C-alpha cells in the first residue's frame, strides 16, 4: 500500500509521523473520511470545504492548495488500484516542542490513506441495528464546537465503549441540554408521519456529508426533511430510524434502549432513502 505523506508516496511501512507531532501528543489536527465508489470520489469538494473550515476554526494553515489536495486524494486511489474504498485524509499540527503551543510547530503534516472500511457487519444493513443512549454527552460548542472534525475523538470513543459495554454496536449521544445530538461517527434521522427529522448543528450534530446527501435524496423522493430538536422519547416513538455517515453509509436502526422502533424492522422510507443513496453514489463524484 502506498501512502501520501507530505508530498510523497511512500510504502505503508515507511509512512511515519514524529512522536513530537502535536496531532499525536494533543489531538491537534483535523481529518476527513471520504468514500470512493466505482472510481468516483463522493462529494470531494464538500469534504475539502469542511476540511478547510475545520482548519480555519483551529487556526491551522494547510500547507498545500486545495487543487493539490484534490490531486493527492485521487492519486492515492490510483496508486493503490482502488475503485471502491475509503480515504482518510489527515492534517496534523506537525512536530513541535513538548508543550501545547501550536506556534512552535513549524510545519503541519498531511497524509492520505486510501484503503477499505467496513464499519458494521453487512447483515445489519438488512436486519437493522439495536443501539443504546450512553451517559457521555456530545461536547458542547462552548468547549469545542462539534463542527470541527478534529483528531480529538475521545468524547466519541468513550461513548463507543459505553455502547459496547451495553452490548450495542453504536451509541446515541445527547447534548448538554439532553437533546439528541448524533452517534459516535454517524448522524441520526427518524421518520415521523412520512417526514425525516434530524438534529441541527446547533444541537451538536456534525454537518455530515452523507447527511447532506440524504437531504437531496429525500427531496428527489418528495420526502420532506426538517432539522428538529429531538428527545429520546421522539426516537423511541418514531416510525423509523436510520444512521448516516461516510463509514456507515445508511444503516437502519430497529431498537433503541430496549424499545423497538416502529414494528422493529427496517421501514419503507429508510429502504427508499437507502436505495436512492446507493443509486446516487454511483453517478455522482469526482472521477479519479
Ligand atoms: N458525526 C461524527 C461525529 C462523525 O465523526 C459523522 C457524523 C458523519 O459525517 P459524514 O460526513 O461522514 O457523513 C461523522 C463522520 C469511523 C468513521 O472510522 C467516522 C466518520 C467517518 C468515517 C469513518 O468511525 N465520521
mmCIF file of C-alpha atoms and ligand atoms in Angstrom:
data_model
loop_
_atom_site.group_PDB
_atom_site.id
_atom_site.type_symbol
_atom_site.label_atom_id
_atom_site.label_comp_id
_atom_site.label_asym_id
_atom_site.label_seq_id
_atom_site.Cartn_x
_atom_site.Cartn_y
_atom_site.Cartn_z
ATOM 1 C CA UNK A 1 0.000 0.000 0.000
ATOM 2 C CA UNK A 2 1.215 3.497 -0.879
ATOM 3 C CA UNK A 3 0.552 6.378 1.465
ATOM 4 C CA UNK A 4 0.691 10.061 0.568
ATOM 5 C CA UNK A 5 2.838 11.762 3.203
ATOM 6 C CA UNK A 6 3.881 15.400 2.883
ATOM 7 C CA UNK A 7 4.121 15.483 -0.872
ATOM 8 C CA UNK A 8 5.454 11.980 -1.484
ATOM 9 C CA UNK A 9 4.093 8.495 -1.915
ATOM 10 C CA UNK A 10 5.768 6.049 0.462
ATOM 11 C CA UNK A 11 5.220 2.406 1.436
ATOM 12 C CA UNK A 12 2.873 1.942 4.390
ATOM 13 C CA UNK A 13 5.809 0.645 6.476
ATOM 14 C CA UNK A 14 7.679 3.920 5.848
ATOM 15 C CA UNK A 15 4.705 6.211 6.423
ATOM 16 C CA UNK A 16 5.741 7.535 9.830
ATOM 17 C CA UNK A 17 4.933 10.600 11.879
ATOM 18 C CA UNK A 18 7.176 12.007 14.615
ATOM 19 C CA UNK A 19 6.428 11.206 18.271
ATOM 20 C CA UNK A 20 6.662 15.002 18.665
ATOM 21 C CA UNK A 21 3.759 15.583 16.277
ATOM 22 C CA UNK A 22 1.049 17.514 18.110
ATOM 23 C CA UNK A 23 -1.578 15.502 16.278
ATOM 24 C CA UNK A 24 -0.409 12.590 18.415
ATOM 25 C CA UNK A 25 0.603 14.488 21.567
ATOM 26 C CA UNK A 26 -2.562 16.591 21.842
ATOM 27 C CA UNK A 27 -5.022 15.504 19.156
ATOM 28 C CA UNK A 28 -4.127 18.786 17.465
ATOM 29 C CA UNK A 29 -5.206 18.261 13.880
ATOM 30 C CA UNK A 30 -8.165 17.616 11.608
ATOM 31 C CA UNK A 31 -9.344 14.912 9.254
ATOM 32 C CA UNK A 32 -11.861 13.799 6.674
ATOM 33 C CA UNK A 33 -13.196 10.340 5.867
ATOM 34 C CA UNK A 34 -14.193 10.110 2.207
ATOM 35 C CA UNK A 35 -15.718 7.313 0.092
ATOM 36 C CA UNK A 36 -14.737 6.145 -3.351
ATOM 37 C CA UNK A 37 -17.446 4.415 -5.412
ATOM 38 C CA UNK A 38 -16.664 2.833 -8.777
ATOM 39 C CA UNK A 39 -13.710 5.161 -9.314
ATOM 40 C CA UNK A 40 -15.628 8.316 -8.284
ATOM 41 C CA UNK A 41 -14.725 10.211 -5.112
ATOM 42 C CA UNK A 42 -18.044 11.028 -3.431
ATOM 43 C CA UNK A 43 -18.546 14.753 -2.759
ATOM 44 C CA UNK A 44 -14.851 15.581 -2.734
ATOM 45 C CA UNK A 45 -15.494 19.339 -2.917
ATOM 46 C CA UNK A 46 -17.761 19.205 0.125
ATOM 47 C CA UNK A 47 -15.162 17.224 2.081
ATOM 48 C CA UNK A 48 -12.451 19.726 1.149
ATOM 49 C CA UNK A 49 -14.748 22.628 2.100
ATOM 50 C CA UNK A 50 -15.281 21.079 5.515
ATOM 51 C CA UNK A 51 -11.548 20.345 5.931
ATOM 52 C CA UNK A 52 -10.651 23.951 5.150
ATOM 53 C CA UNK A 53 -13.352 25.192 7.561
ATOM 54 C CA UNK A 54 -12.033 22.893 10.309
ATOM 55 C CA UNK A 55 -8.516 24.243 9.615
ATOM 56 C CA UNK A 56 -9.690 27.837 9.871
ATOM 57 C CA UNK A 57 -11.506 27.100 13.134
ATOM 58 C CA UNK A 58 -8.337 25.740 14.760
ATOM 59 C CA UNK A 59 -6.001 28.298 13.111
ATOM 60 C CA UNK A 60 -4.150 25.659 11.149
ATOM 61 C CA UNK A 61 -2.686 26.547 7.776
ATOM 62 C CA UNK A 62 -2.954 23.611 5.409
ATOM 63 C CA UNK A 63 0.456 23.525 3.688
ATOM 64 C CA UNK A 64 -0.851 22.666 0.207
ATOM 65 C CA UNK A 65 -3.510 24.149 -2.036
ATOM 66 C CA UNK A 66 -6.995 22.711 -2.466
ATOM 67 C CA UNK A 67 -6.077 21.705 -6.014
ATOM 68 C CA UNK A 68 -3.013 19.852 -4.797
ATOM 69 C CA UNK A 69 -5.065 18.181 -2.064
ATOM 70 C CA UNK A 70 -7.726 17.044 -4.541
ATOM 71 C CA UNK A 71 -4.970 15.739 -6.824
ATOM 72 C CA UNK A 72 -3.288 13.880 -3.945
ATOM 73 C CA UNK A 73 -6.601 12.235 -2.952
ATOM 74 C CA UNK A 74 -7.220 10.974 -6.498
ATOM 75 C CA UNK A 75 -3.588 9.922 -6.976
ATOM 76 C CA UNK A 76 -3.725 7.958 -3.678
ATOM 77 C CA UNK A 77 -6.638 5.942 -5.074
ATOM 78 C CA UNK A 78 -4.916 5.372 -8.415
ATOM 79 C CA UNK A 79 -1.585 4.292 -6.884
ATOM 80 C CA UNK A 80 -3.394 1.707 -4.771
ATOM 81 C CA UNK A 81 -5.532 0.414 -7.644
ATOM 82 C CA UNK A 82 -8.620 1.323 -5.651
ATOM 83 C CA UNK A 83 -12.037 1.696 -7.341
ATOM 84 C CA UNK A 84 -14.170 1.355 -4.218
ATOM 85 C CA UNK A 85 -12.932 2.241 -0.800
ATOM 86 C CA UNK A 86 -12.343 4.722 1.924
ATOM 87 C CA UNK A 87 -9.927 7.631 2.015
ATOM 88 C CA UNK A 88 -8.650 9.021 5.311
ATOM 89 C CA UNK A 89 -7.211 12.473 4.879
ATOM 90 C CA UNK A 90 -5.390 13.892 7.908
ATOM 91 C CA UNK A 91 -3.688 17.230 8.590
ATOM 92 C CA UNK A 92 -1.741 17.416 11.852
ATOM 93 C CA UNK A 93 -0.221 20.459 13.519
ATOM 94 C CA UNK A 94 3.169 18.851 12.897
ATOM 95 C CA UNK A 95 6.181 18.218 15.108
ATOM 96 C CA UNK A 96 6.939 20.732 17.850
ATOM 97 C CA UNK A 97 8.071 21.086 21.447
ATOM 98 C CA UNK A 98 6.675 19.290 24.473
ATOM 99 C CA UNK A 99 4.195 21.985 25.282
ATOM 100 C CA UNK A 100 0.848 22.668 23.698
ATOM 101 C CA UNK A 101 1.886 25.907 21.926
ATOM 102 C CA UNK A 102 0.982 25.241 18.288
ATOM 103 C CA UNK A 103 3.046 28.216 17.050
ATOM 104 C CA UNK A 104 6.153 26.187 17.896
ATOM 105 C CA UNK A 105 5.167 23.597 15.278
ATOM 106 C CA UNK A 106 6.704 24.986 12.091
ATOM 107 C CA UNK A 107 5.278 22.544 9.564
ATOM 108 C CA UNK A 108 1.871 20.820 9.527
ATOM 109 C CA UNK A 109 1.861 17.296 8.113
ATOM 110 C CA UNK A 110 -0.578 15.932 5.559
ATOM 111 C CA UNK A 111 -1.170 12.262 4.952
ATOM 112 C CA UNK A 112 -3.717 10.284 2.973
ATOM 113 C CA UNK A 113 -4.577 6.617 3.417
ATOM 114 C CA UNK A 114 -6.654 5.005 0.652
ATOM 115 C CA UNK A 115 -7.982 1.683 1.872
ATOM 116 C CA UNK A 116 -11.218 -0.166 2.629
ATOM 117 C CA UNK A 117 -13.563 0.142 5.573
ATOM 118 C CA UNK A 118 -16.429 -1.939 6.944
ATOM 119 C CA UNK A 119 -17.879 -0.154 9.939
ATOM 120 C CA UNK A 120 -20.741 -2.554 10.623
ATOM 121 C CA UNK A 121 -21.152 -6.220 9.624
ATOM 122 C CA UNK A 122 -23.140 -6.386 6.337
ATOM 123 C CA UNK A 123 -26.153 -8.253 7.799
ATOM 124 C CA UNK A 124 -27.119 -5.190 9.861
ATOM 125 C CA UNK A 125 -27.898 -3.256 6.666
ATOM 126 C CA UNK A 126 -30.859 -5.604 6.161
ATOM 127 C CA UNK A 127 -31.787 -6.514 9.749
ATOM 128 C CA UNK A 128 -31.073 -3.114 11.354
ATOM 129 C CA UNK A 129 -29.059 -2.132 14.415
ATOM 130 C CA UNK A 130 -30.024 -2.251 18.064
ATOM 131 C CA UNK A 131 -28.420 0.739 19.790
ATOM 132 C CA UNK A 132 -28.377 2.497 23.163
ATOM 133 C CA UNK A 133 -28.199 6.003 24.590
ATOM 134 C CA UNK A 134 -24.969 6.432 26.567
ATOM 135 C CA UNK A 135 -24.047 8.666 29.527
ATOM 136 C CA UNK A 136 -21.178 10.511 27.796
ATOM 137 C CA UNK A 137 -22.529 13.716 26.287
ATOM 138 C CA UNK A 138 -21.511 15.245 22.966
ATOM 139 C CA UNK A 139 -19.072 18.117 23.524
ATOM 140 C CA UNK A 140 -20.807 21.455 23.775
ATOM 141 C CA UNK A 141 -19.998 24.242 21.339
ATOM 142 C CA UNK A 142 -18.836 26.374 24.271
ATOM 143 C CA UNK A 143 -15.970 23.913 24.882
ATOM 144 C CA UNK A 144 -15.125 22.823 21.349
ATOM 145 C CA UNK A 145 -17.552 23.219 18.506
ATOM 146 C CA UNK A 146 -18.550 19.780 17.220
ATOM 147 C CA UNK A 147 -18.472 21.313 13.730
ATOM 148 C CA UNK A 148 -14.684 20.856 13.725
ATOM 149 C CA UNK A 149 -13.729 17.380 12.581
ATOM 150 C CA UNK A 150 -10.699 17.267 14.836
ATOM 151 C CA UNK A 151 -8.309 14.475 15.754
ATOM 152 C CA UNK A 152 -9.609 14.562 19.319
ATOM 153 C CA UNK A 153 -12.261 11.837 19.309
ATOM 154 C CA UNK A 154 -12.049 10.802 22.981
ATOM 155 C CA UNK A 155 -15.574 12.040 23.590
ATOM 156 C CA UNK A 156 -16.912 9.750 20.859
ATOM 157 C CA UNK A 157 -14.570 6.893 21.793
ATOM 158 C CA UNK A 158 -15.858 6.856 25.379
ATOM 159 C CA UNK A 159 -19.409 6.781 24.048
ATOM 160 C CA UNK A 160 -18.498 3.893 21.722
ATOM 161 C CA UNK A 161 -17.032 1.936 24.665
ATOM 162 C CA UNK A 162 -20.161 2.566 26.715
ATOM 163 C CA UNK A 163 -22.293 1.228 23.851
ATOM 164 C CA UNK A 164 -20.144 -1.887 23.635
ATOM 165 C CA UNK A 165 -20.371 -2.430 27.396
ATOM 166 C CA UNK A 166 -24.134 -2.349 26.965
ATOM 167 C CA UNK A 167 -23.885 -4.936 24.166
ATOM 168 C CA UNK A 168 -24.624 -2.487 21.326
ATOM 169 C CA UNK A 169 -22.615 -1.521 18.241
ATOM 170 C CA UNK A 170 -23.452 2.173 18.327
ATOM 171 C CA UNK A 171 -24.351 4.913 20.803
ATOM 172 C CA UNK A 172 -26.834 7.752 20.720
ATOM 173 C CA UNK A 173 -25.126 10.802 22.238
ATOM 174 C CA UNK A 174 -27.117 13.626 23.808
ATOM 175 C CA UNK A 175 -26.026 17.263 24.021
ATOM 176 C CA UNK A 176 -25.593 19.263 27.256
ATOM 177 C CA UNK A 177 -29.300 20.077 27.293
ATOM 178 C CA UNK A 178 -30.277 16.408 26.983
ATOM 179 C CA UNK A 179 -31.440 16.559 23.358
ATOM 180 C CA UNK A 180 -30.237 14.031 20.806
ATOM 181 C CA UNK A 181 -27.075 15.173 19.011
ATOM 182 C CA UNK A 182 -25.767 12.269 16.911
ATOM 183 C CA UNK A 183 -23.987 8.924 17.187
ATOM 184 C CA UNK A 184 -20.223 8.371 17.602
ATOM 185 C CA UNK A 185 -19.397 8.572 13.902
ATOM 186 C CA UNK A 186 -22.815 8.952 12.293
ATOM 187 C CA UNK A 187 -25.717 11.358 12.097
ATOM 188 C CA UNK A 188 -29.168 10.179 13.118
ATOM 189 C CA UNK A 189 -32.527 10.528 11.350
ATOM 190 C CA UNK A 190 -36.027 9.478 12.309
ATOM 191 C CA UNK A 191 -39.124 9.100 10.160
ATOM 192 C CA UNK A 192 -42.270 10.625 11.689
ATOM 193 C CA UNK A 193 -45.556 10.707 9.762
ATOM 194 C CA UNK A 194 -43.704 10.498 6.451
ATOM 195 C CA UNK A 195 -41.216 13.270 7.283
ATOM 196 C CA UNK A 196 -37.494 12.944 8.002
ATOM 197 C CA UNK A 197 -36.296 14.669 11.158
ATOM 198 C CA UNK A 198 -32.670 15.130 12.199
ATOM 199 C CA UNK A 199 -30.903 17.269 14.832
ATOM 200 C CA UNK A 200 -29.302 20.516 13.649
ATOM 201 C CA UNK A 201 -25.649 21.509 14.024
ATOM 202 C CA UNK A 202 -26.772 23.700 16.963
ATOM 203 C CA UNK A 203 -27.947 20.512 18.667
ATOM 204 C CA UNK A 204 -24.428 19.051 18.317
ATOM 205 C CA UNK A 205 -24.692 17.224 15.001
ATOM 206 C CA UNK A 206 -21.682 17.255 12.708
ATOM 207 C CA UNK A 207 -22.711 18.639 9.321
ATOM 208 C CA UNK A 208 -22.254 15.223 7.787
ATOM 209 C CA UNK A 209 -21.612 14.959 4.067
ATOM 210 C CA UNK A 210 -23.810 11.842 3.961
ATOM 211 C CA UNK A 211 -26.483 13.728 5.946
ATOM 212 C CA UNK A 212 -26.464 16.475 3.297
ATOM 213 C CA UNK A 213 -26.657 13.853 0.553
ATOM 214 C CA UNK A 214 -29.713 12.341 2.296
ATOM 215 C CA UNK A 215 -31.364 15.785 2.242
ATOM 216 C CA UNK A 216 -31.118 15.841 -1.522
ATOM 217 C CA UNK A 217 -32.065 12.149 -1.950
ATOM 218 C CA UNK A 218 -35.175 12.820 0.189
ATOM 219 C CA UNK A 219 -36.027 15.891 -1.852
ATOM 220 C CA UNK A 220 -35.856 13.836 -5.051
ATOM 221 C CA UNK A 221 -38.194 11.288 -3.408
ATOM 222 C CA UNK A 222 -40.555 14.086 -2.280
ATOM 223 C CA UNK A 223 -39.975 13.149 1.358
ATOM 224 C CA UNK A 224 -39.904 16.351 3.464
ATOM 225 C CA UNK A 225 -36.830 16.822 5.718
ATOM 226 C CA UNK A 226 -36.629 19.047 8.778
ATOM 227 C CA UNK A 227 -33.883 19.838 11.243
ATOM 228 C CA UNK A 228 -35.535 19.441 14.623
ATOM 229 C CA UNK A 229 -34.794 19.208 18.336
ATOM 230 C CA UNK A 230 -35.233 15.536 19.225
ATOM 231 C CA UNK A 231 -35.569 13.766 22.567
ATOM 232 C CA UNK A 232 -35.027 10.075 23.320
ATOM 233 C CA UNK A 233 -38.830 9.837 23.569
ATOM 234 C CA UNK A 234 -39.103 11.084 19.969
ATOM 235 C CA UNK A 235 -36.682 8.363 18.862
ATOM 236 C CA UNK A 236 -38.433 5.577 20.789
ATOM 237 C CA UNK A 237 -41.760 6.576 19.281
ATOM 238 C CA UNK A 238 -40.546 7.223 15.734
ATOM 239 C CA UNK A 239 -41.925 5.204 12.834
ATOM 240 C CA UNK A 240 -38.397 4.501 11.601
ATOM 241 C CA UNK A 241 -34.806 5.428 12.398
ATOM 242 C CA UNK A 242 -31.513 5.276 10.492
ATOM 243 C CA UNK A 243 -27.929 6.472 10.778
ATOM 244 C CA UNK A 244 -25.817 8.109 8.092
ATOM 245 C CA UNK A 245 -22.071 8.554 7.723
ATOM 246 C CA UNK A 246 -19.218 8.054 5.313
ATOM 247 C CA UNK A 247 -18.223 4.854 7.059
ATOM 248 C CA UNK A 248 -21.727 3.602 7.867
ATOM 249 C CA UNK A 249 -23.413 4.936 4.685
ATOM 250 C CA UNK A 250 -27.137 4.473 5.502
ATOM 251 C CA UNK A 251 -27.971 1.864 8.145
ATOM 252 C CA UNK A 252 -31.381 1.161 9.711
ATOM 253 C CA UNK A 253 -31.906 1.217 13.492
ATOM 254 C CA UNK A 254 -34.663 -1.055 14.770
ATOM 255 C CA UNK A 255 -34.214 -0.844 18.535
ATOM 256 C CA UNK A 256 -33.115 1.880 20.950
ATOM 257 C CA UNK A 257 -32.693 1.446 24.707
ATOM 258 C CA UNK A 258 -34.651 -1.805 24.625
ATOM 259 C CA UNK A 259 -37.605 -0.196 22.790
ATOM 260 C CA UNK A 260 -38.476 -1.444 19.315
ATOM 261 C CA UNK A 261 -38.742 1.395 16.824
ATOM 262 C CA UNK A 262 -41.920 1.099 14.720
ATOM 263 C CA UNK A 263 -42.551 -2.593 14.111
ATOM 264 C CA UNK A 264 -38.925 -3.460 14.937
ATOM 265 C CA UNK A 265 -37.968 -3.908 11.280
ATOM 266 C CA UNK A 266 -36.234 -1.530 8.841
ATOM 267 C CA UNK A 267 -39.019 0.667 7.471
ATOM 268 C CA UNK A 268 -40.150 1.530 3.927
ATOM 269 C CA UNK A 269 -38.935 5.152 3.939
ATOM 270 C CA UNK A 270 -35.489 4.023 5.150
ATOM 271 C CA UNK A 271 -35.498 1.478 2.328
ATOM 272 C CA UNK A 272 -36.283 4.115 -0.302
ATOM 273 C CA UNK A 273 -33.694 6.524 1.061
ATOM 274 C CA UNK A 274 -31.061 3.783 1.187
ATOM 275 C CA UNK A 275 -31.829 2.742 -2.416
ATOM 276 C CA UNK A 276 -31.776 6.387 -3.530
ATOM 277 C CA UNK A 277 -28.433 6.930 -1.829
ATOM 278 C CA UNK A 278 -26.906 3.766 -3.368
ATOM 279 C CA UNK A 279 -28.045 4.877 -6.832
ATOM 280 C CA UNK A 280 -26.672 8.375 -6.361
ATOM 281 C CA UNK A 281 -23.158 7.409 -5.236
ATOM 282 C CA UNK A 282 -22.652 5.506 -8.471
ATOM 283 C CA UNK A 283 -23.289 8.519 -10.689
ATOM 284 C CA UNK A 284 -22.060 11.458 -8.592
ATOM 285 C CA UNK A 285 -18.483 12.243 -7.720
ATOM 286 C CA UNK A 286 -15.054 13.227 -8.960
ATOM 287 C CA UNK A 287 -13.554 10.761 -11.427
ATOM 288 C CA UNK A 288 -10.122 9.692 -10.145
HETATM 289 N N1 LIG B 1 -20.739 12.621 13.219
HETATM 290 C C1 LIG B 1 -19.480 12.373 13.594
HETATM 291 C C2 LIG B 1 -19.057 12.660 14.980
HETATM 292 C C3 LIG B 1 -18.575 11.843 12.660
HETATM 293 O O1 LIG B 1 -17.311 11.613 13.011
HETATM 294 C C4 LIG B 1 -20.351 11.822 11.017
HETATM 295 C C5 LIG B 1 -21.181 12.366 11.974
HETATM 296 C C6 LIG B 1 -20.886 11.598 9.638
HETATM 297 O O2 LIG B 1 -20.369 12.553 8.732
HETATM 298 P P1 LIG B 1 -20.061 12.217 7.208
HETATM 299 O O3 LIG B 1 -19.505 13.471 6.646
HETATM 300 O O4 LIG B 1 -19.070 11.088 7.192
HETATM 301 O O5 LIG B 1 -21.349 11.828 6.587
HETATM 302 C C7 LIG B 1 -19.013 11.565 11.348
HETATM 303 C C8 LIG B 1 -18.083 11.010 10.338
HETATM 304 C C9 LIG B 1 -15.073 5.873 11.596
HETATM 305 C C10 LIG B 1 -15.548 6.944 10.705
HETATM 306 O O6 LIG B 1 -13.995 5.346 11.300
HETATM 307 C C11 LIG B 1 -16.116 8.095 11.221
HETATM 308 C C12 LIG B 1 -16.550 9.089 10.369
HETATM 309 C C13 LIG B 1 -16.430 8.945 9.038
HETATM 310 C C14 LIG B 1 -15.848 7.802 8.536
HETATM 311 C C15 LIG B 1 -15.405 6.794 9.365
HETATM 312 O O7 LIG B 1 -15.758 5.570 12.584
HETATM 313 N N2 LIG B 1 -17.083 10.180 10.913
#
